PDB file of C-alpha atoms in Angstrom:
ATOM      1  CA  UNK S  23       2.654  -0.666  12.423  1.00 68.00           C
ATOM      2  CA  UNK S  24       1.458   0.118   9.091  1.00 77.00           C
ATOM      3  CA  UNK S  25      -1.888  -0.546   7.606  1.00 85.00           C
ATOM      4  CA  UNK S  26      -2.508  -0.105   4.076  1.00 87.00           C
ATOM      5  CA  UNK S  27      -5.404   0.273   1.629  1.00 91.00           C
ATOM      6  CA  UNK S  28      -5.575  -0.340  -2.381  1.00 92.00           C
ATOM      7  CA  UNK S  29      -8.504   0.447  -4.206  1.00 94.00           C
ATOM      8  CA  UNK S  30      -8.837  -0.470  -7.436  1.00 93.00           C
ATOM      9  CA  UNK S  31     -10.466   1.783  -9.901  1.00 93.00           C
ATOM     10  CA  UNK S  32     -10.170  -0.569 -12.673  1.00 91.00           C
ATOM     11  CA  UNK S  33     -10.701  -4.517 -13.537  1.00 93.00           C
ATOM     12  CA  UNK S  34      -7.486  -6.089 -13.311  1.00 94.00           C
ATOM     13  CA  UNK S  35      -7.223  -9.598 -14.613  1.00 92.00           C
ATOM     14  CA  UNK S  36      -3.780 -11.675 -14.667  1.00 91.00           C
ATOM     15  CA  UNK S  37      -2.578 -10.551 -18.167  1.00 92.00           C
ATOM     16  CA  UNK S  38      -2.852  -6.787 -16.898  1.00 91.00           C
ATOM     17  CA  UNK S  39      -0.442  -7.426 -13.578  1.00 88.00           C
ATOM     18  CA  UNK S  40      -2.512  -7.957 -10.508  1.00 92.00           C
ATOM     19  CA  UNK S  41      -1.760  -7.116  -7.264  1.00 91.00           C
ATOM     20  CA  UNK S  42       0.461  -9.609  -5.675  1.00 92.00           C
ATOM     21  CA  UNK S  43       0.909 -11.359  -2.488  1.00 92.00           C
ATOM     22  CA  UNK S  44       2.479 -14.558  -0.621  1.00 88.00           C
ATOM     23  CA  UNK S  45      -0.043 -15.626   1.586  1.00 86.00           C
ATOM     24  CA  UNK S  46       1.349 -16.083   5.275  1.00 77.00           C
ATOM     25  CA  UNK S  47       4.133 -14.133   5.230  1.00 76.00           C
ATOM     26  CA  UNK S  48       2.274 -10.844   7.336  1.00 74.00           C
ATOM     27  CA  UNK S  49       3.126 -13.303  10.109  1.00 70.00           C
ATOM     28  CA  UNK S  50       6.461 -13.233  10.053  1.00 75.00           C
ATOM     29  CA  UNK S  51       9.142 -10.925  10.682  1.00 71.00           C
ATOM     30  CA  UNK S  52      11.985 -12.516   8.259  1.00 68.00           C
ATOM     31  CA  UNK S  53      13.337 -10.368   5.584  1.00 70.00           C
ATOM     32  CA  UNK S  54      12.934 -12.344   1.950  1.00 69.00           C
ATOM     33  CA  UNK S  55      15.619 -13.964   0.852  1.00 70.00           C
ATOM     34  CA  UNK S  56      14.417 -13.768  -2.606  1.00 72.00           C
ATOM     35  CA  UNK S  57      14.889  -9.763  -3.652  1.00 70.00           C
ATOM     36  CA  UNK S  58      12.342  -7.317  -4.980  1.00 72.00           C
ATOM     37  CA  UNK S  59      11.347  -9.673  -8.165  1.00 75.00           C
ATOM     38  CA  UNK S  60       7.664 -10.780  -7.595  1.00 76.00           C
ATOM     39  CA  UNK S  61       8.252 -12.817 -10.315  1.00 75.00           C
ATOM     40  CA  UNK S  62      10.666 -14.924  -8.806  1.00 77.00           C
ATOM     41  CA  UNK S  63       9.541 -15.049  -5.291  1.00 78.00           C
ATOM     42  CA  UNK S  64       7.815 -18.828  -4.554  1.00 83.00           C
ATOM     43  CA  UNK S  65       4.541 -18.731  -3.333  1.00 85.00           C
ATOM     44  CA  UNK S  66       3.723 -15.300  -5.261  1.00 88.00           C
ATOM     45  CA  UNK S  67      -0.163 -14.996  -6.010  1.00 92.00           C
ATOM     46  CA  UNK S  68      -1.574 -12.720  -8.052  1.00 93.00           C
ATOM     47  CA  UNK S  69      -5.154 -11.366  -7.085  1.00 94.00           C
ATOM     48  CA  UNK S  70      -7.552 -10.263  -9.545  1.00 95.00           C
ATOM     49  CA  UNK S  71      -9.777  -7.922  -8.761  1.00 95.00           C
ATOM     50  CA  UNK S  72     -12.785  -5.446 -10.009  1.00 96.00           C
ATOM     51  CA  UNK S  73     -13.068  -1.888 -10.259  1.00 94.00           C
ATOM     52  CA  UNK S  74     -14.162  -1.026  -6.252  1.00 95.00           C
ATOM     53  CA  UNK S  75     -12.354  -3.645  -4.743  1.00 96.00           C
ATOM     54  CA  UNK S  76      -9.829  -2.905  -2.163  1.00 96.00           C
ATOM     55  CA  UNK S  77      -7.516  -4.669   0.001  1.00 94.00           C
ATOM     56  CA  UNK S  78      -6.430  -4.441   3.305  1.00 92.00           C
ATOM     57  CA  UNK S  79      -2.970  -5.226   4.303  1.00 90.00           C
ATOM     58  CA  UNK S  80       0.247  -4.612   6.503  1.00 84.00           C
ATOM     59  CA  UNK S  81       3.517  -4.155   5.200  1.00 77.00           C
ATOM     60  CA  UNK S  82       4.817  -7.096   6.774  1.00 79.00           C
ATOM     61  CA  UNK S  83       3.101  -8.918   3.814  1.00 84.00           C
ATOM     62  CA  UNK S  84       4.919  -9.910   1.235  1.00 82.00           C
ATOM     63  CA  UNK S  85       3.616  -8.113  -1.935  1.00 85.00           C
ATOM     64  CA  UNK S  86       3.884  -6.443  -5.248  1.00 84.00           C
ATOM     65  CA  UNK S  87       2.880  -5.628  -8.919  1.00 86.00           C
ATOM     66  CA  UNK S  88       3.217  -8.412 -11.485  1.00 87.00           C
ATOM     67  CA  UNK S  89       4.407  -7.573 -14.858  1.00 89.00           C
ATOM     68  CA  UNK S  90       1.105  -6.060 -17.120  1.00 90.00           C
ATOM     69  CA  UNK S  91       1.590  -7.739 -20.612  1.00 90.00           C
ATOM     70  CA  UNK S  92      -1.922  -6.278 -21.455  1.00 91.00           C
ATOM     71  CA  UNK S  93      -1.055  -3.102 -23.058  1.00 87.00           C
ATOM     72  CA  UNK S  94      -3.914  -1.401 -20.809  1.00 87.00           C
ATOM     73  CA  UNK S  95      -2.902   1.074 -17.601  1.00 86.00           C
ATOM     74  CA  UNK S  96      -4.073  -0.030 -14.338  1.00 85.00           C
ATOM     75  CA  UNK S  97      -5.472   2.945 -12.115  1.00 86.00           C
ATOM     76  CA  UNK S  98      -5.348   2.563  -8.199  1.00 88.00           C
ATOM     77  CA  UNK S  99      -5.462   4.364  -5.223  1.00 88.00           C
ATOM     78  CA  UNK S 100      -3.277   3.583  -2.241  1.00 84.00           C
ATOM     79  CA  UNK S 101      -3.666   4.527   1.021  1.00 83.00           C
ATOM     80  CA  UNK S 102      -0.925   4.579   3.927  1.00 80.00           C
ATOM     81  CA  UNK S 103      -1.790   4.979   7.903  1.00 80.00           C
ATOM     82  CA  UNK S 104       0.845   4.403  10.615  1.00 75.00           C
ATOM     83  CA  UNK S 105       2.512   6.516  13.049  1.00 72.00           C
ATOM     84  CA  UNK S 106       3.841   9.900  12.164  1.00 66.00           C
ATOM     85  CA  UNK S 107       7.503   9.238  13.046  1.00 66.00           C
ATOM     86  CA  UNK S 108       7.546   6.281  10.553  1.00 67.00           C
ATOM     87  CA  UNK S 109       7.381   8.717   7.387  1.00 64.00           C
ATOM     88  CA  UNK S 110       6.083   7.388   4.467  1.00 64.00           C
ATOM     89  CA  UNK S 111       6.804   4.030   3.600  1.00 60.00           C
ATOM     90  CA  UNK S 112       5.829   4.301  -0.218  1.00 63.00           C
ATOM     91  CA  UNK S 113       9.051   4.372  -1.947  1.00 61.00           C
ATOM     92  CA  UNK S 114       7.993   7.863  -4.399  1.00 62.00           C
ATOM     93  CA  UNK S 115       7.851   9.760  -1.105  1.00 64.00           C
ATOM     94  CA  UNK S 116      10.137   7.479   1.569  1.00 63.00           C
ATOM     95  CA  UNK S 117      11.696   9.431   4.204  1.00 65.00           C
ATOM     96  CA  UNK S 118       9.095  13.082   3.639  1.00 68.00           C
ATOM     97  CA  UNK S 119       7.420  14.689   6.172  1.00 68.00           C
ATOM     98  CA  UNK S 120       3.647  14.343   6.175  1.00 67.00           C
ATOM     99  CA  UNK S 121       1.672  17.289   4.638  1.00 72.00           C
ATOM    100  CA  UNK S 122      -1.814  18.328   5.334  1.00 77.00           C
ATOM    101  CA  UNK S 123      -3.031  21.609   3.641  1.00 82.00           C
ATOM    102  CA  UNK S 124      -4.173  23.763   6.781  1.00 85.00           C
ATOM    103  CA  UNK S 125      -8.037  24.114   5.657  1.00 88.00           C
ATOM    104  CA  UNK S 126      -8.381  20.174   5.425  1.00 85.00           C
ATOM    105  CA  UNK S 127      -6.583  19.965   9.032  1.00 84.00           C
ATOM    106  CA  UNK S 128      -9.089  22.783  10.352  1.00 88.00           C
ATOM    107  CA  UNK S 129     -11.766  20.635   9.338  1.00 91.00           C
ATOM    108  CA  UNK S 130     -10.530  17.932  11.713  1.00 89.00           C
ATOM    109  CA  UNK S 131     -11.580  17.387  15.704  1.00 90.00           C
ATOM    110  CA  UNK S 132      -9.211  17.854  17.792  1.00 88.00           C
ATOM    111  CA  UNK S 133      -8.974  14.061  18.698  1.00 87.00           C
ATOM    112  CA  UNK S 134      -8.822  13.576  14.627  1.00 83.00           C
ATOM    113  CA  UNK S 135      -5.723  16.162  14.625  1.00 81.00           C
ATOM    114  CA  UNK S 136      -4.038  14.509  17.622  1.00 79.00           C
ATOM    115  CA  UNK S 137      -3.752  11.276  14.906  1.00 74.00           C
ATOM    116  CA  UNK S 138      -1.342  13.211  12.307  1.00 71.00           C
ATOM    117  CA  UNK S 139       0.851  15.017  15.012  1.00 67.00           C
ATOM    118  CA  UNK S 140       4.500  14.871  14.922  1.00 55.00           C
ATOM    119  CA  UNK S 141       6.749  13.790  17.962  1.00 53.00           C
ATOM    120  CA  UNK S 142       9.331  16.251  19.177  1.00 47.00           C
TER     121      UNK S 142
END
């Protein structure tokens, strides 16, 4: 239900803590038996990437951040769309309502609006 965006506005190479993934698993719906450790999670990838990359992805894939052992501070942006009544799903803001700041909504269409509306 979710889809979501990283962009990356830096090179980010293995020693630096790529992106990670285990390829497959946005097919499934079983829970990992193997925790919240990307580093101990069989079949973890990391995917290195250069500044203006991006990837697509739904949370039912598997991912995470490997360890950076570089030193150097990795810069993205992530983006989050799904339904209103999921909230957020990005742990720093789980379970908040959804702002927009009224003159960016005014700028919308009404059909554009009807996309951030909340049930109830």
């Amino acid at each position: 239900m979710m889809v979501r965006m990283i962009y990356f506005i830096h090179d980010v190479t293995h020693e630096e803590g790529p992106f990670c993934v285990v390829p497959g698993t946005h097919k499934t719906n079983m829970p990992s038996p193997y925790g919240h450790d990307p580093h101990e999670e069989p079949g973890m990838i990391g995917l290195e990437v250069q500044a203006g990359d991006a990837i697509l992805f739904t949370e039912n894939l598997r991912h995470g951040g490997l360890k950076n052992q570089s030193g150097h501070t990795r810069k993205t942006v992530h983006v989050g769309y799904g339904p209103a009544w999921m909230m957020s799903q990005n742990i720093a803001t789980m379970d908040e309502p959804q702002f927009i700041l009224p003159g960016t909504l005014s700028r919308y269409t009404e059909e554009q609006r009807a996309l951030f509306r909340i049930p109830g």
